[in-house]
Amino acid sequence: MAQMDAKQAEKISKALSDPTRLKILSEIKKKNDWLYCVDLYDNINLAQPSICHHLKQLTETSIILPEKEGRNIKYTMNNEVIDDYIVFLQGLKK
Amino acid sequence: MAQMDAKQAEKISKALSDPTRLKILSEIKKKNDWLYCVDLYDNINLAQPSICHHLKQLTETSIILPEKEGRNIKYTMNNEVIDDYIVFLQGLKK
DNA sequence: GGAAAATATCGAAACATTTCAATGAATTAA
DNA sequence: TTAATTCATTGAAATGTTTCGATATTTTCC
């Protein structure tokens, strides 16, 4: 990703503006590397399609990266996107 | 503000997840210090109550700080909140 | 005090997001 | 190949956000 523009920053912000999605990110962080989708069903009190919906928003913005492993999917944090977003935020400051 | 928790980060994210609000922040940045509310009516193609609504969301989260000056209100960026938000984001990374 | 200017509030329409039950698709294991 | 497991999609209800016209509030200037 080059320089993040306002439209991209808006999308990242929106992806981060939901308690379930922040919870998912903290679960990934807790796992330290890869989090399996299946593990979320234990920790998040929502129906499976809802969790799937939130994961989609996080993957579509590339905040997390999915990897298929058999019939499971595991996710990892994409630090680059967060870093680019931080650069954008720094640019807002006076 | 002490350590920003997930609930606060969610609110900041939501405040930043709208094109008009990002535009307002870039206008404040452009002015380099203080932006007058009135100046936004020229640069943003929305009715006055809509702009007022967006300013409210930015002030309620303390992303910008208002100051009354006669019958005008001027706004400045609150770097601290952005910095605290950035610390929260860094904490999401692996 | 009365008129003008700047911002805020209210209420409703339009639009977007979240949630879930039902169902589909892909993969594994028996 | 059949059954079980995991994730994705669809469609609809509930909820939340954005927008604006109308109107209220606050301050200034005459």
PDB file of C-alpha atoms (C1' of nucleotides) in Angstrom:
ATOM      1  CA  MET A   1       0.000   0.000   0.000  1.00  0.00           C
ATOM      2  CA  ALA A   2       1.335   3.437  -0.943  1.00  0.00           C
ATOM      3  CA  GLN A   3       0.100   6.549   0.840  1.00  0.00           C
ATOM      4  CA  MET A   4      -3.267   5.915   2.441  1.00  0.00           C
ATOM      5  CA  ASP A   5      -5.875   8.393   1.256  1.00  0.00           C
ATOM      6  CA  ALA A   6      -8.902   9.645   3.157  1.00  0.00           C
ATOM      7  CA  LYS A   7     -11.201   7.113   1.523  1.00  0.00           C
ATOM      8  CA  GLN A   8      -9.078   4.215   2.709  1.00  0.00           C
ATOM      9  CA  ALA A   9      -8.679   5.721   6.162  1.00  0.00           C
ATOM     10  CA  GLU A  10     -12.444   6.049   6.325  1.00  0.00           C
ATOM     11  CA  LYS A  11     -12.819   2.334   5.572  1.00  0.00           C
ATOM     12  CA  ILE A  12     -10.237   1.326   8.163  1.00  0.00           C
ATOM     13  CA  SER A  13     -11.923   3.552  10.721  1.00  0.00           C
ATOM     14  CA  LYS A  14     -15.299   2.002   9.968  1.00  0.00           C
ATOM     15  CA  ALA A  15     -13.861  -1.491  10.284  1.00  0.00           C
ATOM     16  CA  LEU A  16     -12.469  -0.551  13.693  1.00  0.00           C
ATOM     17  CA  SER A  17     -15.666   1.109  14.904  1.00  0.00           C
ATOM     18  CA  ASP A  18     -17.433  -1.961  16.234  1.00  0.00           C
ATOM     19  CA  PRO A  19     -16.983  -3.741  19.585  1.00  0.00           C
ATOM     20  CA  THR A  20     -17.125  -7.218  18.082  1.00  0.00           C
ATOM     21  CA  ARG A  21     -14.435  -6.434  15.554  1.00  0.00           C
ATOM     22  CA  LEU A  22     -12.161  -4.917  18.195  1.00  0.00           C
ATOM     23  CA  LYS A  23     -12.768  -8.024  20.293  1.00  0.00           C
ATOM     24  CA  ILE A  24     -11.738 -10.216  17.350  1.00  0.00           C
ATOM     25  CA  LEU A  25      -8.533  -8.210  16.968  1.00  0.00           C
ATOM     26  CA  SER A  26      -7.752  -8.580  20.664  1.00  0.00           C
ATOM     27  CA  GLU A  27      -8.320 -12.341  20.395  1.00  0.00           C
ATOM     28  CA  ILE A  28      -5.869 -12.487  17.496  1.00  0.00           C
ATOM     29  CA  LYS A  29      -3.399 -10.485  19.546  1.00  0.00           C
ATOM     30  CA  LYS A  30      -3.914 -12.872  22.474  1.00  0.00           C
ATOM     31  CA  LYS A  31      -3.055 -15.851  20.262  1.00  0.00           C
ATOM     32  CA  ASN A  32       0.127 -14.008  19.430  1.00  0.00           C
ATOM     33  CA  ASP A  33       0.199 -15.232  15.836  1.00  0.00           C
ATOM     34  CA  TRP A  34      -2.665 -17.078  14.187  1.00  0.00           C
ATOM     35  CA  LEU A  35      -6.258 -17.266  15.352  1.00  0.00           C
ATOM     36  CA  TYR A  36      -8.595 -19.953  14.104  1.00  0.00           C
ATOM     37  CA  CYS A  37     -12.054 -18.843  13.118  1.00  0.00           C
ATOM     38  CA  VAL A  38     -13.529 -21.693  15.139  1.00  0.00           C
ATOM     39  CA  ASP A  39     -11.983 -20.322  18.342  1.00  0.00           C
ATOM     40  CA  LEU A  40     -14.097 -17.188  18.038  1.00  0.00           C
ATOM     41  CA  TYR A  41     -17.362 -19.078  18.451  1.00  0.00           C
ATOM     42  CA  ASP A  42     -16.384 -19.817  22.050  1.00  0.00           C
ATOM     43  CA  ASN A  43     -15.346 -16.271  22.884  1.00  0.00           C
ATOM     44  CA  ILE A  44     -17.921 -14.188  21.059  1.00  0.00           C
ATOM     45  CA  ASN A  45     -21.574 -14.445  21.870  1.00  0.00           C
ATOM     46  CA  LEU A  46     -22.969 -14.024  18.377  1.00  0.00           C
ATOM     47  CA  ALA A  47     -24.354 -16.380  15.752  1.00  0.00           C
ATOM     48  CA  GLN A  48     -21.882 -17.787  13.252  1.00  0.00           C
ATOM     49  CA  PRO A  49     -23.074 -15.668  10.297  1.00  0.00           C
ATOM     50  CA  SER A  50     -22.611 -12.526  12.362  1.00  0.00           C
ATOM     51  CA  ILE A  51     -19.034 -13.406  13.235  1.00  0.00           C
ATOM     52  CA  CYS A  52     -18.450 -14.258   9.598  1.00  0.00           C
ATOM     53  CA  HIS A  53     -19.804 -10.851   8.615  1.00  0.00           C
ATOM     54  CA  HIS A  54     -17.375  -9.089  10.948  1.00  0.00           C
ATOM     55  CA  LEU A  55     -14.420 -11.172   9.784  1.00  0.00           C
ATOM     56  CA  LYS A  56     -15.285 -10.208   6.236  1.00  0.00           C
ATOM     57  CA  GLN A  57     -15.067  -6.521   7.046  1.00  0.00           C
ATOM     58  CA  LEU A  58     -11.686  -6.991   8.672  1.00  0.00           C
ATOM     59  CA  THR A  59     -10.330  -9.047   5.780  1.00  0.00           C
ATOM     60  CA  GLU A  60     -11.769  -6.782   3.088  1.00  0.00           C
ATOM     61  CA  THR A  61      -9.836  -3.876   4.553  1.00  0.00           C
ATOM     62  CA  SER A  62      -6.772  -6.133   4.906  1.00  0.00           C
ATOM     63  CA  ILE A  63      -6.583  -5.375   8.619  1.00  0.00           C
ATOM     64  CA  ILE A  64      -6.337  -9.132   9.058  1.00  0.00           C
ATOM     65  CA  LEU A  65      -5.098 -11.714   6.579  1.00  0.00           C
ATOM     66  CA  PRO A  66      -6.831 -15.087   6.145  1.00  0.00           C
ATOM     67  CA  GLU A  67      -5.160 -18.364   5.347  1.00  0.00           C
ATOM     68  CA  LYS A  68      -6.934 -21.554   4.481  1.00  0.00           C
ATOM     69  CA  GLU A  69      -5.875 -24.689   6.305  1.00  0.00           C
ATOM     70  CA  GLY A  70      -7.983 -27.660   5.382  1.00  0.00           C
ATOM     71  CA  ARG A  71     -11.522 -26.803   6.270  1.00  0.00           C
ATOM     72  CA  ASN A  72     -10.423 -24.212   8.795  1.00  0.00           C
ATOM     73  CA  ILE A  73      -9.373 -20.624   8.224  1.00  0.00           C
ATOM     74  CA  LYS A  74      -6.838 -18.896  10.368  1.00  0.00           C
ATOM     75  CA  TYR A  75      -6.220 -15.185  10.607  1.00  0.00           C
ATOM     76  CA  THR A  76      -3.273 -13.003  11.439  1.00  0.00           C
ATOM     77  CA  MET A  77      -2.917  -9.296  12.036  1.00  0.00           C
ATOM     78  CA  ASN A  78      -1.632  -7.233   9.124  1.00  0.00           C
ATOM     79  CA  ASN A  79       0.658  -4.748  10.821  1.00  0.00           C
ATOM     80  CA  GLU A  80       1.323  -2.858   7.607  1.00  0.00           C
ATOM     81  CA  VAL A  81      -2.210  -1.570   7.284  1.00  0.00           C
ATOM     82  CA  ILE A  82      -2.231  -0.400  10.888  1.00  0.00           C
ATOM     83  CA  ASP A  83       1.076   1.356  10.317  1.00  0.00           C
ATOM     84  CA  ASP A  84      -0.212   3.092   7.194  1.00  0.00           C
ATOM     85  CA  TYR A  85      -3.338   4.123   9.063  1.00  0.00           C
ATOM     86  CA  ILE A  86      -1.185   5.544  11.852  1.00  0.00           C
ATOM     87  CA  VAL A  87       0.765   7.573   9.297  1.00  0.00           C
ATOM     88  CA  PHE A  88      -2.538   8.981   8.042  1.00  0.00           C
ATOM     89  CA  LEU A  89      -3.579   9.878  11.586  1.00  0.00           C
ATOM     90  CA  GLN A  90      -0.263  11.586  12.264  1.00  0.00           C
ATOM     91  CA  GLY A  91      -0.964  13.691   9.190  1.00  0.00           C
ATOM     92  CA  LEU A  92      -4.164  15.003  10.743  1.00  0.00           C
ATOM     93  CA  LYS A  93      -2.317  16.528  13.632  1.00  0.00           C
ATOM     94  CA  LYS A  94      -1.362  20.173  13.672  1.00  0.00           C
TER      95      LYS A  94
ATOM     96  CA  MET B   1      -6.937  10.745  29.279  1.00  0.00           C
ATOM     97  CA  ALA B   2      -5.269   7.694  30.797  1.00  0.00           C
ATOM     98  CA  GLN B   3      -4.997   4.467  28.815  1.00  0.00           C
ATOM     99  CA  MET B   4      -7.604   4.369  26.072  1.00  0.00           C
ATOM    100  CA  ASP B   5      -9.813   1.303  26.340  1.00  0.00           C
ATOM    101  CA  ALA B   6     -11.570  -0.523  23.522  1.00  0.00           C
ATOM    102  CA  LYS B   7     -14.831   1.334  24.090  1.00  0.00           C
ATOM    103  CA  GLN B   8     -13.133   4.692  23.638  1.00  0.00           C
ATOM    104  CA  ALA B   9     -11.181   3.479  20.628  1.00  0.00           C
ATOM    105  CA  GLU B  10     -14.454   2.308  19.122  1.00  0.00           C
ATOM    106  CA  LYS B  11     -15.914   5.799  19.526  1.00  0.00           C
ATOM    107  CA  ILE B  12     -12.875   7.486  18.023  1.00  0.00           C
ATOM    108  CA  SER B  13     -12.953   5.043  15.119  1.00  0.00           C
ATOM    109  CA  LYS B  14     -16.621   5.753  14.523  1.00  0.00           C
ATOM    110  CA  ALA B  15     -16.010   9.491  14.593  1.00  0.00           C
ATOM    111  CA  LEU B  16     -13.288   9.035  11.967  1.00  0.00           C
ATOM    112  CA  SER B  17     -15.364   6.753   9.746  1.00  0.00           C
ATOM    113  CA  ASP B  18     -17.175   9.392   7.735  1.00  0.00           C
ATOM    114  CA  PRO B  19     -15.974  11.373   4.718  1.00  0.00           C
ATOM    115  CA  THR B  20     -17.431  14.656   5.907  1.00  0.00           C
ATOM    116  CA  ARG B  21     -15.750  14.398   9.284  1.00  0.00           C
ATOM    117  CA  LEU B  22     -12.388  13.555   7.708  1.00  0.00           C
ATOM    118  CA  LYS B  23     -12.876  16.538   5.416  1.00  0.00           C
ATOM    119  CA  ILE B  24     -13.520  18.767   8.423  1.00  0.00           C
ATOM    120  CA  LEU B  25     -10.302  17.535  10.020  1.00  0.00           C
ATOM    121  CA  SER B  26      -8.340  18.232   6.853  1.00  0.00           C
ATOM    122  CA  GLU B  27      -9.800  21.747   6.722  1.00  0.00           C
ATOM    123  CA  ILE B  28      -8.690  22.323  10.312  1.00  0.00           C
ATOM    124  CA  LYS B  29      -5.250  21.040   9.393  1.00  0.00           C
ATOM    125  CA  LYS B  30      -5.199  23.371   6.376  1.00  0.00           C
ATOM    126  CA  LYS B  31      -5.925  26.364   8.612  1.00  0.00           C
ATOM    127  CA  ASN B  32      -2.917  25.263  10.638  1.00  0.00           C
ATOM    128  CA  ASP B  33      -4.444  26.278  13.961  1.00  0.00           C
ATOM    129  CA  TRP B  34      -8.043  27.347  14.386  1.00  0.00           C
ATOM    130  CA  LEU B  35     -10.903  26.772  11.980  1.00  0.00           C
ATOM    131  CA  TYR B  36     -14.081  28.812  12.174  1.00  0.00           C
ATOM    132  CA  CYS B  37     -17.322  26.892  11.859  1.00  0.00           C
ATOM    133  CA  VAL B  38     -18.569  29.412   9.334  1.00  0.00           C
ATOM    134  CA  ASP B  39     -15.685  28.578   6.982  1.00  0.00           C
ATOM    135  CA  LEU B  40     -16.998  25.039   6.608  1.00  0.00           C
ATOM    136  CA  TYR B  41     -20.218  26.154   4.941  1.00  0.00           C
ATOM    137  CA  ASP B  42     -18.185  27.226   1.911  1.00  0.00           C
ATOM    138  CA  ASN B  43     -16.145  24.039   1.688  1.00  0.00           C
ATOM    139  CA  ILE B  44     -18.665  21.375   2.551  1.00  0.00           C
ATOM    140  CA  ASN B  45     -21.717  20.819   0.453  1.00  0.00           C
ATOM    141  CA  LEU B  46     -24.143  19.967   3.218  1.00  0.00           C
ATOM    142  CA  ALA B  47     -26.875  21.839   5.045  1.00  0.00           C
ATOM    143  CA  GLN B  48     -25.905  23.667   8.218  1.00  0.00           C
ATOM    144  CA  PRO B  49     -27.593  21.185  10.611  1.00  0.00           C
ATOM    145  CA  SER B  50     -25.676  18.329   8.999  1.00  0.00           C
ATOM    146  CA  ILE B  51     -22.335  20.032   9.458  1.00  0.00           C
ATOM    147  CA  CYS B  52     -23.337  20.854  13.015  1.00  0.00           C
ATOM    148  CA  HIS B  53     -24.119  17.173  13.585  1.00  0.00           C
ATOM    149  CA  HIS B  54     -20.677  16.114  12.368  1.00  0.00           C
ATOM    150  CA  LEU B  55     -18.912  18.755  14.444  1.00  0.00           C
ATOM    151  CA  LYS B  56     -20.778  17.458  17.462  1.00  0.00           C
ATOM    152  CA  GLN B  57     -19.437  13.961  16.939  1.00  0.00           C
ATOM    153  CA  LEU B  58     -15.900  15.265  16.637  1.00  0.00           C
ATOM    154  CA  THR B  59     -16.184  17.441  19.750  1.00  0.00           C
ATOM    155  CA  GLU B  60     -17.952  14.782  21.826  1.00  0.00           C
ATOM    156  CA  THR B  61     -15.010  12.462  21.281  1.00  0.00           C
ATOM    157  CA  SER B  62     -12.622  15.375  21.980  1.00  0.00           C
ATOM    158  CA  ILE B  63     -10.931  14.852  18.624  1.00  0.00           C
ATOM    159  CA  ILE B  64     -11.396  18.572  18.141  1.00  0.00           C
ATOM    160  CA  LEU B  65     -11.764  21.255  20.793  1.00  0.00           C
ATOM    161  CA  PRO B  66     -14.255  24.124  20.428  1.00  0.00           C
ATOM    162  CA  GLU B  67     -13.778  27.643  21.654  1.00  0.00           C
ATOM    163  CA  LYS B  68     -16.419  30.303  21.689  1.00  0.00           C
ATOM    164  CA  GLU B  69     -15.522  33.679  20.236  1.00  0.00           C
ATOM    165  CA  GLY B  70     -18.426  36.059  20.243  1.00  0.00           C
ATOM    166  CA  ARG B  71     -21.135  34.470  18.174  1.00  0.00           C
ATOM    167  CA  ASN B  72     -18.664  32.276  16.323  1.00  0.00           C
ATOM    168  CA  ILE B  73     -17.103  29.008  17.360  1.00  0.00           C
ATOM    169  CA  LYS B  74     -13.620  28.005  16.332  1.00  0.00           C
ATOM    170  CA  TYR B  75     -12.122  24.550  16.490  1.00  0.00           C
ATOM    171  CA  THR B  76      -8.667  23.141  16.884  1.00  0.00           C
ATOM    172  CA  MET B  77      -7.282  19.649  16.607  1.00  0.00           C
ATOM    173  CA  ASN B  78      -6.707  17.798  19.878  1.00  0.00           C
ATOM    174  CA  ASN B  79      -3.438  15.992  19.233  1.00  0.00           C
ATOM    175  CA  GLU B  80      -3.578  14.137  22.543  1.00  0.00           C
ATOM    176  CA  VAL B  81      -6.607  12.085  21.610  1.00  0.00           C
ATOM    177  CA  ILE B  82      -5.034  11.114  18.311  1.00  0.00           C
ATOM    178  CA  ASP B  83      -1.841  10.126  20.122  1.00  0.00           C
ATOM    179  CA  ASP B  84      -3.749   8.006  22.629  1.00  0.00           C
ATOM    180  CA  TYR B  85      -5.666   6.369  19.791  1.00  0.00           C
ATOM    181  CA  ILE B  86      -2.385   5.602  18.050  1.00  0.00           C
ATOM    182  CA  VAL B  87      -1.088   3.960  21.218  1.00  0.00           C
ATOM    183  CA  PHE B  88      -4.213   1.796  21.263  1.00  0.00           C
ATOM    184  CA  LEU B  89      -3.661   0.841  17.620  1.00  0.00           C
ATOM    185  CA  GLN B  90      -0.020  -0.052  18.268  1.00  0.00           C
ATOM    186  CA  GLY B  91      -1.286  -2.379  20.966  1.00  0.00           C
ATOM    187  CA  LEU B  92      -3.308  -4.321  18.408  1.00  0.00           C
ATOM    188  CA  LYS B  93      -0.227  -5.252  16.461  1.00  0.00           C
ATOM    189  CA  LYS B  94       1.477  -8.594  16.933  1.00  0.00           C
TER     190      LYS B  94
ATOM    191  C1'  DG C   1     -35.124  46.896  22.410  1.00  0.00           C
ATOM    192  C1'  DG C   2     -35.185  44.938  17.459  1.00  0.00           C
ATOM    193  C1'  DA C   3     -32.914  42.996  13.436  1.00  0.00           C
ATOM    194  C1'  DA C   4     -29.215  40.218  11.730  1.00  0.00           C
ATOM    195  C1'  DA C   5     -25.826  36.489  12.145  1.00  0.00           C
ATOM    196  C1'  DA C   6     -24.004  32.099  13.909  1.00  0.00           C
ATOM    197  C1'  DT C   7     -24.812  27.827  15.924  1.00  0.00           C
ATOM    198  C1'  DA C   8     -27.928  24.183  18.055  1.00  0.00           C
ATOM    199  C1'  DT C   9     -32.017  21.267  18.399  1.00  0.00           C
ATOM    200  C1'  DC C  10     -36.057  18.646  16.742  1.00  0.00           C
ATOM    201  C1'  DG C  11     -38.482  15.441  14.006  1.00  0.00           C
ATOM    202  C1'  DA C  12     -38.857  12.765  10.080  1.00  0.00           C
ATOM    203  C1'  DA C  13     -37.238  10.622   5.678  1.00  0.00           C
ATOM    204  C1'  DA C  14     -33.588   8.062   3.488  1.00  0.00           C
ATOM    205  C1'  DC C  15     -29.960   5.065   3.921  1.00  0.00           C
ATOM    206  C1'  DA C  16     -26.608   1.782   6.102  1.00  0.00           C
ATOM    207  C1'  DT C  17     -25.318  -1.715   9.458  1.00  0.00           C
ATOM    208  C1'  DT C  18     -26.018  -5.548  12.501  1.00  0.00           C
ATOM    209  C1'  DT C  19     -28.090  -9.731  13.553  1.00  0.00           C
ATOM    210  C1'  DC C  20     -30.001 -14.304  12.858  1.00  0.00           C
ATOM    211  C1'  DA C  21     -32.365 -18.558  10.863  1.00  0.00           C
ATOM    212  C1'  DA C  22     -32.037 -21.102   6.922  1.00  0.00           C
ATOM    213  C1'  DT C  23     -29.368 -22.921   3.520  1.00  0.00           C
ATOM    214  C1'  DG C  24     -25.289 -23.601   0.430  1.00  0.00           C
ATOM    215  C1'  DA C  25     -20.431 -24.980  -0.585  1.00  0.00           C
ATOM    216  C1'  DA C  26     -16.039 -27.025   0.476  1.00  0.00           C
ATOM    217  C1'  DT C  27     -13.348 -30.265   2.919  1.00  0.00           C
ATOM    218  C1'  DT C  28     -12.353 -34.164   5.758  1.00  0.00           C
ATOM    219  C1'  DA C  29     -12.919 -38.670   7.769  1.00  0.00           C
ATOM    220  C1'  DA C  30     -15.201 -42.960   7.990  1.00  0.00           C
TER     221       DA C  30
ATOM    222  C1'  DT D   1     -19.848 -42.040  -1.197  1.00  0.00           C
ATOM    223  C1'  DT D   2     -21.976 -40.592   2.954  1.00  0.00           C
ATOM    224  C1'  DA D   3     -21.973 -38.032   7.122  1.00  0.00           C
ATOM    225  C1'  DA D   4     -19.936 -34.533   9.753  1.00  0.00           C
ATOM    226  C1'  DT D   5     -17.467 -30.163  10.128  1.00  0.00           C
ATOM    227  C1'  DT D   6     -16.316 -25.503   8.915  1.00  0.00           C
ATOM    228  C1'  DC D   7     -17.107 -21.377   6.707  1.00  0.00           C
ATOM    229  C1'  DA D   8     -19.975 -18.392   3.358  1.00  0.00           C
ATOM    230  C1'  DT D   9     -24.258 -16.502   1.483  1.00  0.00           C
ATOM    231  C1'  DT D  10     -29.077 -15.024   1.398  1.00  0.00           C
ATOM    232  C1'  DG D  11     -32.954 -12.510   2.881  1.00  0.00           C
ATOM    233  C1'  DA D  12     -35.351 -10.105   6.275  1.00  0.00           C
ATOM    234  C1'  DA D  13     -36.085  -7.789  10.812  1.00  0.00           C
ATOM    235  C1'  DA D  14     -34.191  -4.580  14.081  1.00  0.00           C
ATOM    236  C1'  DT D  15     -31.331  -0.889  14.947  1.00  0.00           C
ATOM    237  C1'  DG D  16     -28.347   3.083  14.032  1.00  0.00           C
ATOM    238  C1'  DT D  17     -26.673   7.008  11.081  1.00  0.00           C
ATOM    239  C1'  DT D  18     -27.056  10.807   7.929  1.00  0.00           C
ATOM    240  C1'  DT D  19     -29.501  14.448   6.038  1.00  0.00           C
ATOM    241  C1'  DC D  20     -32.539  18.380   5.836  1.00  0.00           C
ATOM    242  C1'  DG D  21     -36.371  21.912   6.678  1.00  0.00           C
ATOM    243  C1'  DA D  22     -38.173  24.285  10.321  1.00  0.00           C
ATOM    244  C1'  DT D  23     -37.375  26.497  14.395  1.00  0.00           C
ATOM    245  C1'  DA D  24     -34.941  27.832  18.784  1.00  0.00           C
ATOM    246  C1'  DT D  25     -30.983  29.999  21.149  1.00  0.00           C
ATOM    247  C1'  DT D  26     -27.210  33.082  21.695  1.00  0.00           C
ATOM    248  C1'  DT D  27     -24.673  37.063  20.578  1.00  0.00           C
ATOM    249  C1'  DT D  28     -23.743  41.383  18.159  1.00  0.00           C
ATOM    250  C1'  DC D  29     -24.707  45.769  16.166  1.00  0.00           C
ATOM    251  C1'  DC D  30     -27.704  49.666  15.306  1.00  0.00           C
TER     252       DC D  30
END
